[in-house]
GROMACS .gro file of C-alpha atoms in nm:
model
  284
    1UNK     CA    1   0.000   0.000   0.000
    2UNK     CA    2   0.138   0.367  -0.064
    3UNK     CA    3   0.000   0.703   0.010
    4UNK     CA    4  -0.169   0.951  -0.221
    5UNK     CA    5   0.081   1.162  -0.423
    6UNK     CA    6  -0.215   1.449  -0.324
    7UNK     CA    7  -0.518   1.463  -0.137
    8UNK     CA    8  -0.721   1.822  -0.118
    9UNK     CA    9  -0.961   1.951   0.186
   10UNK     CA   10  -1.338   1.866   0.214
   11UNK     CA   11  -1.503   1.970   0.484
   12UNK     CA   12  -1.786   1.799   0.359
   13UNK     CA   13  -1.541   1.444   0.373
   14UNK     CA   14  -1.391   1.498   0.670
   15UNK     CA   15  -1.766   1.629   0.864
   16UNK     CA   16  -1.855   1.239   0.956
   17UNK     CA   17  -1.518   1.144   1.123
   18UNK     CA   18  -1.494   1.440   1.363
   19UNK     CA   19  -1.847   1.473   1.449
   20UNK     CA   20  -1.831   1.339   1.801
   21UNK     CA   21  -1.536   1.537   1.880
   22UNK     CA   22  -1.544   1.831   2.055
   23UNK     CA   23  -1.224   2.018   1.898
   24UNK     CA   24  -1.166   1.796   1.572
   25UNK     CA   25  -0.799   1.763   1.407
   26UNK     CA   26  -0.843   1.565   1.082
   27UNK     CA   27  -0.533   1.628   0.877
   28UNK     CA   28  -0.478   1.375   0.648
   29UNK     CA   29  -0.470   0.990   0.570
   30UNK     CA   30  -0.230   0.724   0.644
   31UNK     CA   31  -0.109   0.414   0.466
   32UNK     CA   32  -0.385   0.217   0.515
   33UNK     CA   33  -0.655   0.530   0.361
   34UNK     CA   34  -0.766   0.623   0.749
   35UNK     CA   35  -0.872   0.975   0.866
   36UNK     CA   36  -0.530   1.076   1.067
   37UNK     CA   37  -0.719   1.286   1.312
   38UNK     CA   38  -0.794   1.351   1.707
   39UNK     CA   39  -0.978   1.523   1.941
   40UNK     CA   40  -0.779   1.827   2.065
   41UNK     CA   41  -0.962   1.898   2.366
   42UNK     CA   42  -0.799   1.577   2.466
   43UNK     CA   43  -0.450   1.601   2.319
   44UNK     CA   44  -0.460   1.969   2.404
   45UNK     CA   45  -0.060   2.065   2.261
   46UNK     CA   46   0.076   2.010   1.888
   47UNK     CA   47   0.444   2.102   1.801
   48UNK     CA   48   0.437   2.129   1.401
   49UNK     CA   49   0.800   2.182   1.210
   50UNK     CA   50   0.992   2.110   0.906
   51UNK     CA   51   1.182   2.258   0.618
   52UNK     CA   52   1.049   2.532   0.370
   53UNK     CA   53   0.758   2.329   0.159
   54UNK     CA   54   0.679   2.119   0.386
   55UNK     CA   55   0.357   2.191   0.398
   56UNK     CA   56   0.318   2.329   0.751
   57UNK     CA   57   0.123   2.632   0.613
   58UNK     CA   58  -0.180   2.421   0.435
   59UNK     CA   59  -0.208   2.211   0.756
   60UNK     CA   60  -0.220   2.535   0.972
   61UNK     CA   61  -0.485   2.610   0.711
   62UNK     CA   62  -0.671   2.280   0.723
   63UNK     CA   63  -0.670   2.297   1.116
   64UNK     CA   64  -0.817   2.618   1.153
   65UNK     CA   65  -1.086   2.648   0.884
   66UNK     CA   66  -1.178   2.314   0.998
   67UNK     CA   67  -1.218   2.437   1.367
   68UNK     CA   68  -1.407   2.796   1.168
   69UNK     CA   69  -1.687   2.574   1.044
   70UNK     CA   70  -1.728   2.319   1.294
   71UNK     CA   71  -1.717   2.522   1.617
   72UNK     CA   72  -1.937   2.832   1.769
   73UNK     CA   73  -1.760   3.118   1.859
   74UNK     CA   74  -1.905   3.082   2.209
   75UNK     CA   75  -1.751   2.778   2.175
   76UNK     CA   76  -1.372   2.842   2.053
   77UNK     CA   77  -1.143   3.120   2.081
   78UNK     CA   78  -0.834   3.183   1.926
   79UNK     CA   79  -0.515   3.400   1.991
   80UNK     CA   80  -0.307   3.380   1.639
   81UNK     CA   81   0.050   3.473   1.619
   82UNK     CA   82   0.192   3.515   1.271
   83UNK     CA   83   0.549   3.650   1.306
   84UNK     CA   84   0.614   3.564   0.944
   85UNK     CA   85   0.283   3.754   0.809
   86UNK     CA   86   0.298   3.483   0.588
   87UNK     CA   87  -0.058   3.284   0.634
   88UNK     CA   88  -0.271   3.359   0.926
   89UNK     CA   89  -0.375   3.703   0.834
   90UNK     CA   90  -0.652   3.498   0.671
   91UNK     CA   91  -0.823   3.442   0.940
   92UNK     CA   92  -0.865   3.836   1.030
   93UNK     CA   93  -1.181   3.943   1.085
   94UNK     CA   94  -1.321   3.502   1.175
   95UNK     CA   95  -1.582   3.570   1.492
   96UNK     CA   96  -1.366   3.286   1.694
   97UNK     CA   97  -1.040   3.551   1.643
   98UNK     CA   98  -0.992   3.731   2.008
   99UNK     CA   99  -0.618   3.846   1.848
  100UNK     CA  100  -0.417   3.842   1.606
  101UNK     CA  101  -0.024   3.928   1.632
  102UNK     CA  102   0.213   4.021   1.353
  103UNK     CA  103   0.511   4.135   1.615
  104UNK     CA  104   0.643   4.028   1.952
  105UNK     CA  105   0.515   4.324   2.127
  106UNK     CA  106   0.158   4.263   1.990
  107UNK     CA  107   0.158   3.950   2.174
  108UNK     CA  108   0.225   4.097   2.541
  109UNK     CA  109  -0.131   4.242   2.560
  110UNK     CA  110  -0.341   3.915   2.501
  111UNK     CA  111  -0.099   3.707   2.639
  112UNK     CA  112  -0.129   3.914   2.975
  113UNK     CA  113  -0.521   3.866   2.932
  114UNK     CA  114  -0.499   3.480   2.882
  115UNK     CA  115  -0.249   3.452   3.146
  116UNK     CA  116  -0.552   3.604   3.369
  117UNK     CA  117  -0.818   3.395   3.232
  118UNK     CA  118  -0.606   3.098   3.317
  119UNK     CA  119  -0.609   3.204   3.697
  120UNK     CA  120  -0.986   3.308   3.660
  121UNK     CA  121  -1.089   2.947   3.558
  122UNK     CA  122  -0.821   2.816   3.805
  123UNK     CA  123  -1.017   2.981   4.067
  124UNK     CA  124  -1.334   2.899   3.948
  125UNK     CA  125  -1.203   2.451   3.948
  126UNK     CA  126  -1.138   2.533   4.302
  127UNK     CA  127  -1.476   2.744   4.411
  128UNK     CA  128  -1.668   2.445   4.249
  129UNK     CA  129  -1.460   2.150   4.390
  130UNK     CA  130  -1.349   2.029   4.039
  131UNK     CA  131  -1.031   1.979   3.877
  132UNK     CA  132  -1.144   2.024   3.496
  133UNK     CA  133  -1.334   2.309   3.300
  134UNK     CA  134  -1.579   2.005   3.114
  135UNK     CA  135  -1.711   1.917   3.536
  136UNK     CA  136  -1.804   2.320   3.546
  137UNK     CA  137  -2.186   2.317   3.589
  138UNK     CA  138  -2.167   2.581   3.305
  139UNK     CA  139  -1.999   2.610   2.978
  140UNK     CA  140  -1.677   2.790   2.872
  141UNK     CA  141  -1.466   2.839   2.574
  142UNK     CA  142  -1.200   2.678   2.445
  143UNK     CA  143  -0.893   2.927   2.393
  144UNK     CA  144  -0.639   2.818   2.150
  145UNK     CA  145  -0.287   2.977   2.133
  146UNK     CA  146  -0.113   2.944   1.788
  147UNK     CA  147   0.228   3.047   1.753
  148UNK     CA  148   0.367   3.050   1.411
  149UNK     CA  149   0.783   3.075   1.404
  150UNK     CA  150   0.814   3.056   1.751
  151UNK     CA  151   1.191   3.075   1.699
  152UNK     CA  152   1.112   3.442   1.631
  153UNK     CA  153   1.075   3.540   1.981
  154UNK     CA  154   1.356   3.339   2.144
  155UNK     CA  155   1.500   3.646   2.269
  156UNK     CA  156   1.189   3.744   2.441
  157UNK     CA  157   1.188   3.585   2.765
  158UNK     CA  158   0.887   3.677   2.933
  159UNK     CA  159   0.674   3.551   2.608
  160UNK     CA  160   0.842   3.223   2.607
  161UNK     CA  161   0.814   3.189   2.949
  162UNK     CA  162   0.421   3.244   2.949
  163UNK     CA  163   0.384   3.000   2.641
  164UNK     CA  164   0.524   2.767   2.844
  165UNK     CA  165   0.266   2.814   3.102
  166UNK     CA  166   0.006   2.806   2.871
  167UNK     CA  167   0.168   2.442   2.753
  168UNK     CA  168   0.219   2.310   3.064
  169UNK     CA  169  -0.099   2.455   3.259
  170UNK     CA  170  -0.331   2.530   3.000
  171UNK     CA  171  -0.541   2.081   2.980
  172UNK     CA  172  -0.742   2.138   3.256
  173UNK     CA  173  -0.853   2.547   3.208
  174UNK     CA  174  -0.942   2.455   2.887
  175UNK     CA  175  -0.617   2.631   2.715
  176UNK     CA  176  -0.461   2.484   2.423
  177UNK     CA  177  -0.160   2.606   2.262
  178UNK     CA  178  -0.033   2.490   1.889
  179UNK     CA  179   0.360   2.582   1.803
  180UNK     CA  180   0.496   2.613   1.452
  181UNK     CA  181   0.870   2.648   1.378
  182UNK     CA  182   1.034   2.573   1.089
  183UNK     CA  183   1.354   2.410   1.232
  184UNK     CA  184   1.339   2.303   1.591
  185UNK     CA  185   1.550   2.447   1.778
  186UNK     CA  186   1.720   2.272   2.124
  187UNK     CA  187   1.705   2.529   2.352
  188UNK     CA  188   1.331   2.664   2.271
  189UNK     CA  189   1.238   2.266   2.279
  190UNK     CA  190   1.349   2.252   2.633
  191UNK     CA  191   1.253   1.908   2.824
  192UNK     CA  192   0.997   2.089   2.999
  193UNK     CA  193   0.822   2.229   2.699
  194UNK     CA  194   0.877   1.945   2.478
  195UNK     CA  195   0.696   1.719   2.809
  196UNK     CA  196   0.402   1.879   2.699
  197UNK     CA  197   0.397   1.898   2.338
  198UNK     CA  198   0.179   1.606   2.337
  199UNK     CA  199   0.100   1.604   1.969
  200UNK     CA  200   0.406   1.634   1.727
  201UNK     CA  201   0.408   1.679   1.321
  202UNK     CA  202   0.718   1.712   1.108
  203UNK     CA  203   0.758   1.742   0.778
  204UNK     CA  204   1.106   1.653   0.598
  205UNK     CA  205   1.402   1.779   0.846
  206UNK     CA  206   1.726   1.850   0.725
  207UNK     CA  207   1.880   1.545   0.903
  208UNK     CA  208   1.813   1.275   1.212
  209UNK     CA  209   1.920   1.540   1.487
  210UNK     CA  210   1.662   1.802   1.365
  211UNK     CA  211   1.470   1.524   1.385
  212UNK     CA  212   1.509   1.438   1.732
  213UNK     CA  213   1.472   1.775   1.828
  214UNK     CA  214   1.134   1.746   1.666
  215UNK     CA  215   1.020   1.454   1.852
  216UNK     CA  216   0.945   1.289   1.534
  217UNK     CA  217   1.266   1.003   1.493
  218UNK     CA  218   1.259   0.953   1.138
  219UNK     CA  219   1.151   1.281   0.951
  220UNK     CA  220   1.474   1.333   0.779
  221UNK     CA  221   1.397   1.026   0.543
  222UNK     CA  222   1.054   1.198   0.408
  223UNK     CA  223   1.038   1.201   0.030
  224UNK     CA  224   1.169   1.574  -0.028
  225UNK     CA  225   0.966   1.545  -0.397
  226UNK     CA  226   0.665   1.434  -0.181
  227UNK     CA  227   0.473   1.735  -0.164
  228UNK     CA  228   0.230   1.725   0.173
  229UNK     CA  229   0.419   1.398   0.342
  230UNK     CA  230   0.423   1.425   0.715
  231UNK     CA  231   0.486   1.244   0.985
  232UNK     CA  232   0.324   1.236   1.284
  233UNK     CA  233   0.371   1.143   1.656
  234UNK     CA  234   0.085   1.050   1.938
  235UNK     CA  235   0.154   0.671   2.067
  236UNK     CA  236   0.367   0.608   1.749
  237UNK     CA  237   0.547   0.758   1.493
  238UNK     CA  238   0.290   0.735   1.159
  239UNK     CA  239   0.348   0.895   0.823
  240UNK     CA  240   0.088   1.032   0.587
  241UNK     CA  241  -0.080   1.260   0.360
  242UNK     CA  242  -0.180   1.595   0.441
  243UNK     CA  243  -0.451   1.747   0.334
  244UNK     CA  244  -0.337   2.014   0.068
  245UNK     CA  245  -0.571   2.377   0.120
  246UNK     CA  246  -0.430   2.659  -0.091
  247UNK     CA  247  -0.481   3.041  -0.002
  248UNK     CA  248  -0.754   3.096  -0.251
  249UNK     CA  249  -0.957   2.776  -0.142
  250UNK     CA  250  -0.899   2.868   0.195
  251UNK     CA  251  -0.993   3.244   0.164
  252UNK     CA  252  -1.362   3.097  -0.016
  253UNK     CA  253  -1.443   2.864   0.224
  254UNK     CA  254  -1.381   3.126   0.516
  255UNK     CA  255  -1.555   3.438   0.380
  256UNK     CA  256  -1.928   3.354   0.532
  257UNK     CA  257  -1.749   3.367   0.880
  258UNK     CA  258  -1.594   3.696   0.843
  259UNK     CA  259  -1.711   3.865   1.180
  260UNK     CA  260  -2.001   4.193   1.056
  261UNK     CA  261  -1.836   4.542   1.120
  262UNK     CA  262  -2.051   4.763   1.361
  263UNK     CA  263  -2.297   4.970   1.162
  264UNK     CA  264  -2.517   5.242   1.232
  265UNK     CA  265  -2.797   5.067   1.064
  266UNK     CA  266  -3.013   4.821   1.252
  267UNK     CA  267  -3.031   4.561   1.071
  268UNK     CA  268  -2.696   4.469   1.064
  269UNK     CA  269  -2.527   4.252   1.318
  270UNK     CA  270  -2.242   4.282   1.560
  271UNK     CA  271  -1.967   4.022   1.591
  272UNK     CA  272  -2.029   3.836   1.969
  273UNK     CA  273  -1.773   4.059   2.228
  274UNK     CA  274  -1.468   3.837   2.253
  275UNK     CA  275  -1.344   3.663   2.612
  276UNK     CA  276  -1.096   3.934   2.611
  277UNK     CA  277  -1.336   4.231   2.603
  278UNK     CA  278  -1.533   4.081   2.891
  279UNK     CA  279  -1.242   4.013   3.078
  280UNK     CA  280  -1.122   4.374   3.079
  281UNK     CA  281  -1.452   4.531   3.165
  282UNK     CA  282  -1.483   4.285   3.488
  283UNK     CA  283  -1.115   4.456   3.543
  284UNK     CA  284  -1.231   4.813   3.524
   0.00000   0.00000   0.00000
């Protein structure tokens, strides 16, 4: 048996293997033509990474604008960080987008924000005697962190520092956090961080040690001419197909979501106030 040479995102495919998830990943297909997908509410960390043309942007793509159509904005928030302003400045304007980052500083803001939801909900497990956001006798979002080029902010301490937290302390408040670098790098990978990248996708590395780094033992032998192979590591290291989603595809699919503008006439409606918004106000 070998893998498709090229397989392109359907919602419409993908809609009956996810639909008793709460937070569906379905990426691609393996060897054997199954759905290579899981719940992330339950595998709440991915570390993504490989070489240039790897394909790490159309799986960013495929991940998102999956979670866009499946999930209410009262159910999912995200914080994007696109330090390449390469690809998620797509998704500006998407009713689930709380923020959106294009430079470190950008990112101190929400990040402080999130850091306070995360001891808001902490305190709110403890008022109500239990130790996860689902055993809440009410409902509240998901937040997802994305961090594309992570390597971009090495420098800046107190950012790594609080993705960390978000990483490491995130499961149980119901904070998720997704990390994208093109080559890993050692010292950003720490053994603490890496501890709780619990989901981990490479595409071709440059050789085994980049691989290792990656947590994926094996990446550097990924066709190169193989446009969308992957390899990915839960249990087990497994490679397949991703899903291929180009800008333009991408851009179609996502303009009904597009978050309405406020208007002075009536009839036109506003955009739900994000977590962040609310949070501020109770801070005032």
């Amino acid at each position: 048996k070998s893998l498709p040479k090229m397989l392109h995102y359907r919602y419409e495919a993908i809609r009956p293997h996810i639909e008793k998830m709460e937070l569906p990943v379905c990426i691609g297909q393996d060897i054997y033509g199954n759905p290579v997908s899981w719940d992330f509410a339950d595998l709440e960390t991915l570390l993504i990474s490989g070489e240039i043309g790897a394909g790490k942007s159309s799986l960013m793509r495929v991940i998102l604008t999956t979670w866009v159509k499946y999930t209410s904005p009262d159910d999912l928030r995200l914080i994007l960080v696109d330090l390449k302003r390469a690809d998620l400045g797509l998704f500006h304007g998407i009713e689930h987008v709380d923020a959106l980052c294009f430079e470190a500083k950008d990112m101190r803001k929400p990040f402080a924000l999130l850091r306070a939801e995360m001891y808001r909900r902490g305190d709110l497990l403890l008022e109500h005697g239990v130790t996860h956001i689902r055993r809440l006798p009410f409902k509240l979002p998901r937040i997802v962190v994305v961090i594309d080029e992570m390597s971009i902010v090495k420098r800046e301490t107190d950012l790594v520092e609080m993705i960390q937290q978000f990483a490491s302390q995130g499961r149980a408040l119901g904070v998720h956090t997704i990390i994208a670098m093109q080559r890993p790098d050692a010292d950003l990978l720490n053994s603490a961080l890496k501890a709780n990248l619990r989901v981990r996708i490479s595409g071709r590395q440059a050789d085994a040690i980049n691989a290792k780094v990656a947590g994926v033992i094996g990446a550097e032998e990924i066709d190169a001419a193989a446009r969308g192979r992957m390899k990915i590591k839960i249990d087990e290291v497994k490679e397949f197909q991703a899903f291929f989603l180009d800008e333009g595809a991408c851009k179609e699919i996502l303009s009904p979501y597009k978050a309405l503008i406020h208007d002075p006439e009536p009839d036109i409606e506003v955009a739900p106030q994000s977590i962040f918004e609310l949070l501020e106000k109770e801070e005032q």
